[in-house]
PDB file of C-alpha atoms in Angstrom:
ATOM      1  CA  MET A   1      -0.004   0.005  -0.006  1.00 47.00           C
ATOM      2  CA  HIS A   2       1.160   3.500  -0.812  1.00 49.00           C
ATOM      3  CA  THR A   3       2.335   5.383   2.311  1.00 52.00           C
ATOM      4  CA  PRO A   4       1.526   9.115   2.172  1.00 55.00           C
ATOM      5  CA  THR A   5       3.857  11.575   3.892  1.00 62.00           C
ATOM      6  CA  GLN A   6       0.931  12.662   6.074  1.00 76.00           C
ATOM      7  CA  LYS A   7      -2.477  11.313   6.888  1.00 88.00           C
ATOM      8  CA  ILE A   8      -5.315  11.841   4.425  1.00 92.00           C
ATOM      9  CA  LYS A   9      -8.099  13.849   6.002  1.00 95.00           C
ATOM     10  CA  ILE A  10     -11.647  12.580   5.557  1.00 94.00           C
ATOM     11  CA  SER A  11     -15.047  14.040   6.411  1.00 96.00           C
ATOM     12  CA  VAL A  12     -18.577  12.603   6.331  1.00 95.00           C
ATOM     13  CA  HIS A  13     -21.491  15.029   5.927  1.00 96.00           C
ATOM     14  CA  LYS A  14     -25.250  14.484   6.171  1.00 95.00           C
ATOM     15  CA  PHE A  15     -28.030  16.175   4.213  1.00 96.00           C
ATOM     16  CA  SER A  16     -31.635  14.948   3.776  1.00 93.00           C
ATOM     17  CA  SER A  17     -31.411  11.229   4.491  1.00 92.00           C
ATOM     18  CA  CYS A  18     -32.079   8.425   6.924  1.00 91.00           C
ATOM     19  CA  ASP A  19     -28.407   8.019   8.081  1.00 91.00           C
ATOM     20  CA  GLY A  20     -28.212   4.507   6.596  1.00 90.00           C
ATOM     21  CA  CYS A  21     -25.114   5.273   4.506  1.00 92.00           C
ATOM     22  CA  GLN A  22     -23.370   6.802   7.500  1.00 91.00           C
ATOM     23  CA  LEU A  23     -24.017   3.553   9.305  1.00 89.00           C
ATOM     24  CA  ALA A  24     -22.156   1.790   6.516  1.00 85.00           C
ATOM     25  CA  PHE A  25     -19.125   3.777   7.655  1.00 81.00           C
ATOM     26  CA  LEU A  26     -19.641   2.727  11.231  1.00 84.00           C
ATOM     27  CA  ASN A  27     -20.137  -0.896  10.152  1.00 83.00           C
ATOM     28  CA  SER A  28     -16.771  -0.757   8.374  1.00 77.00           C
ATOM     29  CA  VAL A  29     -14.956   0.519  11.461  1.00 74.00           C
ATOM     30  CA  GLY A  30     -12.834  -2.653  11.656  1.00 78.00           C
ATOM     31  CA  ASP A  31     -11.549  -2.120   8.145  1.00 79.00           C
ATOM     32  CA  LEU A  32     -11.091   1.619   8.692  1.00 76.00           C
ATOM     33  CA  LEU A  33      -8.991   0.920  11.792  1.00 78.00           C
ATOM     34  CA  LYS A  34      -6.620  -0.984   9.519  1.00 80.00           C
ATOM     35  CA  LEU A  35      -6.112   2.317   7.686  1.00 81.00           C
ATOM     36  CA  SER A  36      -5.728   4.406  10.834  1.00 81.00           C
ATOM     37  CA  ASP A  37      -2.037   5.028  10.101  1.00 86.00           C
ATOM     38  CA  TRP A  38      -2.987   6.667   6.790  1.00 89.00           C
ATOM     39  CA  ILE A  39      -6.344   8.391   7.352  1.00 90.00           C
ATOM     40  CA  ASP A  40      -7.757  10.888   9.819  1.00 92.00           C
ATOM     41  CA  ILE A  41     -11.537  11.323  10.032  1.00 91.00           C
ATOM     42  CA  VAL A  42     -11.844  14.953  11.095  1.00 94.00           C
ATOM     43  CA  HIS A  43     -15.598  15.380  10.746  1.00 94.00           C
ATOM     44  CA  PHE A  44     -18.272  12.729  11.234  1.00 93.00           C
ATOM     45  CA  ALA A  45     -20.912  14.047  13.660  1.00 90.00           C
ATOM     46  CA  GLU A  46     -22.662  10.687  14.001  1.00 86.00           C
ATOM     47  CA  ALA A  47     -19.406   9.063  15.124  1.00 84.00           C
ATOM     48  CA  GLY A  48     -18.042  11.884  17.276  1.00 84.00           C
ATOM     49  CA  PRO A  49     -15.659  14.360  15.577  1.00 87.00           C
ATOM     50  CA  CYS A  50     -17.388  17.556  14.553  1.00 91.00           C
ATOM     51  CA  ASN A  51     -15.308  19.980  12.475  1.00 90.00           C
ATOM     52  CA  PRO A  52     -17.485  20.611   9.409  1.00 90.00           C
ATOM     53  CA  ASP A  53     -15.437  23.539   8.084  1.00 93.00           C
ATOM     54  CA  GLU A  54     -12.014  21.897   8.194  1.00 94.00           C
ATOM     55  CA  PRO A  55     -10.413  21.363   4.757  1.00 96.00           C
ATOM     56  CA  VAL A  56     -10.129  17.674   3.824  1.00 96.00           C
ATOM     57  CA  ASP A  57      -8.757  15.471   1.099  1.00 95.00           C
ATOM     58  CA  ILE A  58     -11.974  13.458   0.692  1.00 95.00           C
ATOM     59  CA  ALA A  59     -15.508  14.466   1.670  1.00 97.00           C
ATOM     60  CA  PHE A  60     -18.257  11.859   1.668  1.00 96.00           C
ATOM     61  CA  ILE A  61     -21.781  13.248   1.275  1.00 97.00           C
ATOM     62  CA  GLU A  62     -24.947  11.427   2.334  1.00 96.00           C
ATOM     63  CA  GLY A  63     -28.429  12.732   1.482  1.00 96.00           C
ATOM     64  CA  SER A  64     -30.207  14.913  -1.059  1.00 96.00           C
ATOM     65  CA  ILE A  65     -30.531  18.664  -1.283  1.00 97.00           C
ATOM     66  CA  SER A  66     -33.842  20.004   0.011  1.00 94.00           C
ATOM     67  CA  THR A  67     -33.266  23.552   1.227  1.00 94.00           C
ATOM     68  CA  GLU A  68     -31.419  26.719   0.233  1.00 94.00           C
ATOM     69  CA  GLU A  69     -29.232  26.253   3.292  1.00 95.00           C
ATOM     70  CA  ASP A  70     -28.289  22.794   2.010  1.00 96.00           C
ATOM     71  CA  ILE A  71     -27.023  24.329  -1.248  1.00 97.00           C
ATOM     72  CA  GLU A  72     -24.846  26.876   0.535  1.00 97.00           C
ATOM     73  CA  ARG A  73     -23.413  24.279   2.927  1.00 97.00           C
ATOM     74  CA  LEU A  74     -22.707  21.887   0.063  1.00 98.00           C
ATOM     75  CA  LYS A  75     -20.852  24.551  -1.896  1.00 97.00           C
ATOM     76  CA  ALA A  76     -18.705  25.332   1.133  1.00 97.00           C
ATOM     77  CA  ILE A  77     -17.855  21.633   1.521  1.00 97.00           C
ATOM     78  CA  ARG A  78     -17.000  21.363  -2.148  1.00 98.00           C
ATOM     79  CA  LYS A  79     -14.674  24.374  -1.903  1.00 97.00           C
ATOM     80  CA  SER A  80     -12.778  22.914   1.040  1.00 96.00           C
ATOM     81  CA  SER A  81     -12.476  19.336  -0.271  1.00 97.00           C
ATOM     82  CA  GLY A  82     -10.003  17.758  -2.636  1.00 95.00           C
ATOM     83  CA  LYS A  83     -12.386  14.959  -3.691  1.00 95.00           C
ATOM     84  CA  LEU A  84     -16.145  14.877  -3.118  1.00 97.00           C
ATOM     85  CA  VAL A  85     -17.971  11.552  -3.073  1.00 96.00           C
ATOM     86  CA  SER A  86     -21.764  11.197  -3.022  1.00 96.00           C
ATOM     87  CA  ILE A  87     -22.862   8.027  -1.241  1.00 95.00           C
ATOM     88  CA  GLY A  88     -26.227   6.311  -1.538  1.00 95.00           C
ATOM     89  CA  ALA A  89     -29.416   6.763  -3.545  1.00 96.00           C
ATOM     90  CA  CYS A  90     -30.374  10.049  -1.851  1.00 96.00           C
ATOM     91  CA  ALA A  91     -27.060  11.710  -2.736  1.00 97.00           C
ATOM     92  CA  THR A  92     -26.737  10.218  -6.223  1.00 96.00           C
ATOM     93  CA  SER A  93     -30.325  10.561  -7.475  1.00 95.00           C
ATOM     94  CA  GLY A  94     -32.472  12.342  -4.876  1.00 95.00           C
ATOM     95  CA  GLY A  95     -33.663   9.173  -3.141  1.00 93.00           C
ATOM     96  CA  LEU A  96     -37.148   8.573  -1.886  1.00 90.00           C
ATOM     97  CA  GLN A  97     -37.480  12.304  -1.175  1.00 90.00           C
ATOM     98  CA  ALA A  98     -37.393  12.936  -4.942  1.00 92.00           C
ATOM     99  CA  LEU A  99     -40.814  11.275  -5.292  1.00 90.00           C
ATOM    100  CA  ARG A 100     -42.278  14.629  -4.218  1.00 89.00           C
ATOM    101  CA  ASN A 101     -40.828  16.162  -7.392  1.00 92.00           C
ATOM    102  CA  MET A 102     -43.645  14.455  -9.315  1.00 90.00           C
ATOM    103  CA  ALA A 103     -46.434  15.987  -7.227  1.00 86.00           C
ATOM    104  CA  SER A 104     -47.502  19.362  -5.861  1.00 87.00           C
ATOM    105  CA  HIS A 105     -44.967  20.477  -3.272  1.00 84.00           C
ATOM    106  CA  ASP A 106     -47.445  22.736  -1.522  1.00 87.00           C
ATOM    107  CA  ASP A 107     -50.097  20.029  -1.345  1.00 89.00           C
ATOM    108  CA  TRP A 108     -47.673  17.568   0.227  1.00 84.00           C
ATOM    109  CA  VAL A 109     -46.515  20.071   2.854  1.00 87.00           C
ATOM    110  CA  LYS A 110     -50.098  20.968   3.747  1.00 88.00           C
ATOM    111  CA  ALA A 111     -51.068  17.310   4.017  1.00 88.00           C
ATOM    112  CA  ILE A 112     -48.163  16.413   6.319  1.00 88.00           C
ATOM    113  CA  TYR A 113     -47.611  19.422   8.577  1.00 90.00           C
ATOM    114  CA  ALA A 114     -50.130  20.990  10.883  1.00 92.00           C
ATOM    115  CA  GLN A 115     -48.576  24.429  10.368  1.00 92.00           C
ATOM    116  CA  PRO A 116     -47.055  24.386   6.873  1.00 89.00           C
ATOM    117  CA  GLU A 117     -46.308  28.110   6.984  1.00 89.00           C
ATOM    118  CA  TYR A 118     -43.308  27.267   9.189  1.00 90.00           C
ATOM    119  CA  ILE A 119     -41.810  24.855   6.664  1.00 87.00           C
ATOM    120  CA  THR A 120     -39.104  26.277   4.425  1.00 88.00           C
ATOM    121  CA  THR A 121     -37.975  23.926   1.713  1.00 89.00           C
ATOM    122  CA  LEU A 122     -37.228  23.775  -1.992  1.00 91.00           C
ATOM    123  CA  ASP A 123     -39.853  22.525  -4.408  1.00 89.00           C
ATOM    124  CA  HIS A 124     -37.623  19.646  -5.426  1.00 91.00           C
ATOM    125  CA  SER A 125     -35.267  17.152  -3.812  1.00 93.00           C
ATOM    126  CA  THR A 126     -32.116  16.837  -5.897  1.00 95.00           C
ATOM    127  CA  ALA A 127     -28.882  14.899  -6.187  1.00 97.00           C
ATOM    128  CA  ILE A 128     -25.565  16.318  -5.074  1.00 97.00           C
ATOM    129  CA  SER A 129     -24.187  16.374  -8.655  1.00 97.00           C
ATOM    130  CA  GLN A 130     -26.887  18.851  -9.709  1.00 96.00           C
ATOM    131  CA  HIS A 131     -25.216  21.514  -7.561  1.00 97.00           C
ATOM    132  CA  VAL A 132     -21.472  20.792  -7.400  1.00 98.00           C
ATOM    133  CA  HIS A 133     -18.852  18.693  -9.154  1.00 98.00           C
ATOM    134  CA  VAL A 134     -18.765  15.104  -7.804  1.00 97.00           C
ATOM    135  CA  ASN A 135     -15.576  13.074  -8.204  1.00 95.00           C
ATOM    136  CA  HIS A 136     -17.113   9.679  -7.528  1.00 94.00           C
ATOM    137  CA  GLU A 137     -20.495   8.135  -6.697  1.00 94.00           C
ATOM    138  CA  LEU A 138     -21.199   5.109  -4.539  1.00 93.00           C
ATOM    139  CA  GLN A 139     -24.618   3.621  -5.272  1.00 93.00           C
ATOM    140  CA  GLY A 140     -27.034   1.785  -2.982  1.00 94.00           C
ATOM    141  CA  CYS A 141     -29.705   2.197  -0.374  1.00 94.00           C
ATOM    142  CA  PRO A 142     -27.667   2.087   1.704  1.00 92.00           C
ATOM    143  CA  VAL A 143     -24.158   1.691   0.343  1.00 92.00           C
ATOM    144  CA  ASN A 144     -22.337  -1.279   1.786  1.00 87.00           C
ATOM    145  CA  SER A 145     -19.304  -1.091   4.001  1.00 85.00           C
ATOM    146  CA  GLN A 146     -17.001  -2.775   1.475  1.00 85.00           C
ATOM    147  CA  GLN A 147     -17.737  -0.038  -1.067  1.00 86.00           C
ATOM    148  CA  VAL A 148     -16.580   2.620   1.375  1.00 86.00           C
ATOM    149  CA  PHE A 149     -13.450   0.774   2.419  1.00 86.00           C
ATOM    150  CA  SER A 150     -12.484  -0.147  -1.148  1.00 87.00           C
ATOM    151  CA  ALA A 151     -12.878   3.468  -2.370  1.00 89.00           C
ATOM    152  CA  ILE A 152     -10.631   4.819   0.386  1.00 88.00           C
ATOM    153  CA  GLN A 153      -8.081   2.081  -0.119  1.00 88.00           C
ATOM    154  CA  ALA A 154      -7.943   2.749  -3.888  1.00 90.00           C
ATOM    155  CA  TRP A 155      -7.222   6.450  -3.347  1.00 89.00           C
ATOM    156  CA  LEU A 156      -4.537   5.673  -0.782  1.00 88.00           C
ATOM    157  CA  ASN A 157      -2.867   3.587  -3.481  1.00 87.00           C
ATOM    158  CA  GLY A 158      -3.116   6.376  -6.008  1.00 87.00           C
ATOM    159  CA  ASN A 159      -5.893   4.674  -8.009  1.00 89.00           C
ATOM    160  CA  GLU A 160      -9.503   5.478  -8.840  1.00 88.00           C
ATOM    161  CA  PRO A 161     -12.135   3.282  -7.161  1.00 89.00           C
ATOM    162  CA  GLU A 162     -13.413   0.460  -9.313  1.00 85.00           C
ATOM    163  CA  LYS A 163     -16.843   1.081 -10.798  1.00 83.00           C
ATOM    164  CA  GLN A 164     -19.491  -1.626 -10.880  1.00 81.00           C
ATOM    165  CA  PHE A 165     -21.066  -2.225 -14.304  1.00 82.00           C
ATOM    166  CA  ASP A 166     -22.634  -5.663 -13.957  1.00 90.00           C
ATOM    167  CA  THR A 167     -26.299  -6.209 -13.124  1.00 95.00           C
ATOM    168  CA  VAL A 168     -27.851  -7.886 -10.133  1.00 96.00           C
ATOM    169  CA  CYS A 169     -28.587 -10.827 -12.474  1.00 95.00           C
ATOM    170  CA  VAL A 170     -24.849 -11.421 -12.751  1.00 94.00           C
ATOM    171  CA  GLU A 171     -24.553 -11.426  -8.953  1.00 94.00           C
ATOM    172  CA  CYS A 172     -27.408 -13.924  -8.770  1.00 95.00           C
ATOM    173  CA  LYS A 173     -25.477 -16.244 -11.083  1.00 93.00           C
ATOM    174  CA  ARG A 174     -22.416 -15.886  -8.867  1.00 92.00           C
ATOM    175  CA  GLN A 175     -24.495 -16.695  -5.804  1.00 90.00           C
ATOM    176  CA  GLY A 176     -26.076 -19.684  -7.527  1.00 93.00           C
ATOM    177  CA  ASN A 177     -29.575 -18.262  -7.114  1.00 94.00           C
ATOM    178  CA  THR A 178     -32.545 -19.559  -9.038  1.00 93.00           C
ATOM    179  CA  CYS A 179     -34.092 -16.666 -11.017  1.00 95.00           C
ATOM    180  CA  VAL A 180     -37.213 -15.532  -9.193  1.00 95.00           C
ATOM    181  CA  MET A 181     -38.559 -13.843 -12.329  1.00 94.00           C
ATOM    182  CA  VAL A 182     -38.222 -16.892 -14.576  1.00 93.00           C
ATOM    183  CA  THR A 183     -39.369 -19.506 -12.071  1.00 94.00           C
ATOM    184  CA  GLN A 184     -41.933 -17.500 -10.050  1.00 93.00           C
ATOM    185  CA  GLN A 185     -42.795 -14.599 -12.375  1.00 93.00           C
ATOM    186  CA  LYS A 186     -41.859 -12.065  -9.723  1.00 94.00           C
ATOM    187  CA  PRO A 187     -41.361  -8.513 -11.089  1.00 95.00           C
ATOM    188  CA  CYS A 188     -37.625  -8.384 -10.425  1.00 97.00           C
ATOM    189  CA  MET A 189     -35.619  -5.234 -11.258  1.00 97.00           C
ATOM    190  CA  GLY A 190     -32.364  -7.247 -11.331  1.00 96.00           C
ATOM    191  CA  PRO A 191     -31.926  -7.175 -15.150  1.00 96.00           C
ATOM    192  CA  VAL A 192     -31.614  -3.358 -15.177  1.00 97.00           C
ATOM    193  CA  THR A 193     -30.117  -2.716 -11.730  1.00 97.00           C
ATOM    194  CA  ARG A 194     -26.428  -2.141 -10.936  1.00 94.00           C
ATOM    195  CA  CYS A 195     -24.754  -4.816  -8.873  1.00 92.00           C
ATOM    196  CA  GLY A 196     -22.998  -4.245  -5.528  1.00 90.00           C
ATOM    197  CA  CYS A 197     -25.490  -5.575  -2.995  1.00 90.00           C
ATOM    198  CA  GLY A 198     -24.570  -9.215  -3.373  1.00 90.00           C
ATOM    199  CA  ALA A 199     -28.074  -9.990  -4.709  1.00 94.00           C
ATOM    200  CA  ILE A 200     -29.484  -9.852  -1.187  1.00 93.00           C
ATOM    201  CA  CYS A 201     -33.182  -9.881  -2.051  1.00 95.00           C
ATOM    202  CA  PRO A 202     -33.144 -12.689  -4.647  1.00 95.00           C
ATOM    203  CA  SER A 203     -30.977 -14.707  -2.262  1.00 94.00           C
ATOM    204  CA  PHE A 204     -33.953 -14.635   0.113  1.00 95.00           C
ATOM    205  CA  ASN A 205     -36.481 -15.488  -2.606  1.00 94.00           C
ATOM    206  CA  ARG A 206     -37.566 -11.873  -3.130  1.00 95.00           C
ATOM    207  CA  GLU A 207     -37.409  -9.759  -6.271  1.00 96.00           C
ATOM    208  CA  CYS A 208     -34.855  -6.946  -6.573  1.00 96.00           C
ATOM    209  CA  TYR A 209     -36.425  -3.494  -6.259  1.00 93.00           C
ATOM    210  CA  GLY A 210     -33.593  -1.430  -7.777  1.00 95.00           C
ATOM    211  CA  CYS A 211     -31.914   0.158  -4.778  1.00 94.00           C
ATOM    212  CA  TYR A 212     -28.509   0.336  -6.519  1.00 95.00           C
ATOM    213  CA  GLY A 213     -29.892   2.305  -9.449  1.00 95.00           C
ATOM    214  CA  PRO A 214     -29.689   1.690 -13.201  1.00 95.00           C
ATOM    215  CA  ALA A 215     -26.978  -0.536 -14.622  1.00 93.00           C
ATOM    216  CA  GLU A 216     -24.789   0.605 -17.484  1.00 88.00           C
ATOM    217  CA  LEU A 217     -26.728  -1.417 -20.051  1.00 85.00           C
ATOM    218  CA  CYS A 218     -30.295  -0.820 -19.059  1.00 90.00           C
ATOM    219  CA  ASN A 219     -33.049  -2.199 -21.314  1.00 94.00           C
ATOM    220  CA  THR A 220     -35.992  -0.882 -19.366  1.00 96.00           C
ATOM    221  CA  ASP A 221     -38.394  -1.237 -22.306  1.00 95.00           C
ATOM    222  CA  SER A 222     -37.813  -4.984 -22.508  1.00 95.00           C
ATOM    223  CA  LEU A 223     -38.186  -5.419 -18.747  1.00 96.00           C
ATOM    224  CA  ALA A 224     -41.403  -3.387 -18.671  1.00 95.00           C
ATOM    225  CA  THR A 225     -42.806  -5.551 -21.460  1.00 95.00           C
ATOM    226  CA  GLY A 226     -41.960  -8.613 -19.379  1.00 94.00           C
ATOM    227  CA  PHE A 227     -43.717  -7.087 -16.366  1.00 95.00           C
ATOM    228  CA  GLY A 228     -46.795  -6.622 -18.531  1.00 94.00           C
ATOM    229  CA  TYR A 229     -46.742 -10.292 -19.523  1.00 92.00           C
ATOM    230  CA  TYR A 230     -46.747 -11.145 -15.818  1.00 91.00           C
ATOM    231  CA  GLY A 231     -49.916  -9.148 -15.344  1.00 92.00           C
ATOM    232  CA  LEU A 232     -48.601  -5.854 -13.893  1.00 94.00           C
ATOM    233  CA  SER A 233     -50.753  -2.817 -14.724  1.00 94.00           C
ATOM    234  CA  GLU A 234     -49.242   0.377 -16.155  1.00 94.00           C
ATOM    235  CA  HIS A 235     -49.535   1.885 -12.698  1.00 93.00           C
ATOM    236  CA  ASP A 236     -47.633  -1.014 -11.082  1.00 95.00           C
ATOM    237  CA  ILE A 237     -44.929  -0.893 -13.751  1.00 95.00           C
ATOM    238  CA  THR A 238     -44.476   2.812 -13.058  1.00 95.00           C
ATOM    239  CA  ASN A 239     -44.113   2.139  -9.363  1.00 94.00           C
ATOM    240  CA  ARG A 240     -41.377  -0.448 -10.051  1.00 95.00           C
ATOM    241  CA  PHE A 241     -39.233   2.209 -11.725  1.00 96.00           C
ATOM    242  CA  HIS A 242     -40.323   5.168  -9.593  1.00 95.00           C
ATOM    243  CA  GLY A 243     -39.024   3.899  -6.292  1.00 93.00           C
ATOM    244  CA  ILE A 244     -35.808   4.541  -4.406  1.00 93.00           C
ATOM    245  CA  ASN A 245     -33.983   5.731  -7.527  1.00 95.00           C
ATOM    246  CA  SER A 246     -36.969   7.370  -9.237  1.00 93.00           C
ATOM    247  CA  HIS A 247     -34.848  10.244 -10.545  1.00 94.00           C
ATOM    248  CA  SER A 248     -32.004   8.251 -12.021  1.00 94.00           C
ATOM    249  CA  ASN A 249     -32.411   9.066 -15.719  1.00 93.00           C
ATOM    250  CA  ALA A 250     -33.149   5.573 -17.008  1.00 95.00           C
ATOM    251  CA  PHE A 251     -35.667   4.758 -14.270  1.00 95.00           C
ATOM    252  CA  LEU A 252     -37.315   8.171 -14.453  1.00 94.00           C
ATOM    253  CA  THR A 253     -37.809   7.892 -18.217  1.00 94.00           C
ATOM    254  CA  ALA A 254     -39.154   4.345 -18.024  1.00 94.00           C
ATOM    255  CA  GLY A 255     -41.540   5.149 -15.186  1.00 93.00           C
ATOM    256  CA  ASN A 256     -42.844   8.260 -16.897  1.00 93.00           C
ATOM    257  CA  LYS A 257     -43.539   6.365 -20.095  1.00 90.00           C
ATOM    258  CA  HIS A 258     -45.902   3.960 -18.305  1.00 86.00           C
ATOM    259  CA  ARG A 259     -47.213   6.657 -15.988  1.00 78.00           C
ATOM    260  CA  HIS A 260     -48.442   8.582 -19.016  1.00 63.00           C
ATOM    261  CA  ASN A 261     -50.004   5.441 -20.472  1.00 60.00           C
ATOM    262  CA  ASP A 262     -51.775   4.904 -17.147  1.00 54.00           C
ATOM    263  CA  ASP A 263     -53.150   8.443 -17.263  1.00 51.00           C
TER     264      ASP A 263
END
């Protein structure tokens, strides 16, 4: 492993999210301890250190952008960071919060909050890359600990982190899983979803629901046709694509196509 002359400084920041991707950091603490001679985590409020303004070599960002204050804070982080990495579906595509982008923002706020006049938020929930330059993205909901560790380790060695291009179907083959779509006609998103999760859901006899976002080669039209053969309505097909990664381009386009047909 490459030995830097001084420790690489790392920060972990949270925006609109559930904290699941930050927990992936905490779950990888054993691996991170192995790198303790080379890295220094200077800001990670959930784990203890709280120095959000300190310049760092790598900043990891969890969550989507939902307020004007978020935008200003993100720009400040970008300015003080060498590399900026968005982690998880919220940071890379807007996450579940982005579902509100398809509806009336005011109606949702009024329906949820007893005093909506006190709520200050943007009309849309957006990915980190829509506001600042992002050096690398880690997909997933949440990301897994190995992704985090491998990315840091690659940079320590002077390399770029390896990108995943295979689909969940490939992971199923590696796991020796029987295809739940072929054998049980379950509406599995595996053929169009990026690998990285280890095919968790199909391994437990459940269909993939796309939490790692679109794969590189993403034939959503073919998959949607297959869903139709299995009896899914246009509305149900839309919901398959408009889920956790509803605003990833491929899933957004596919969902909208069947949403309009449903209308």
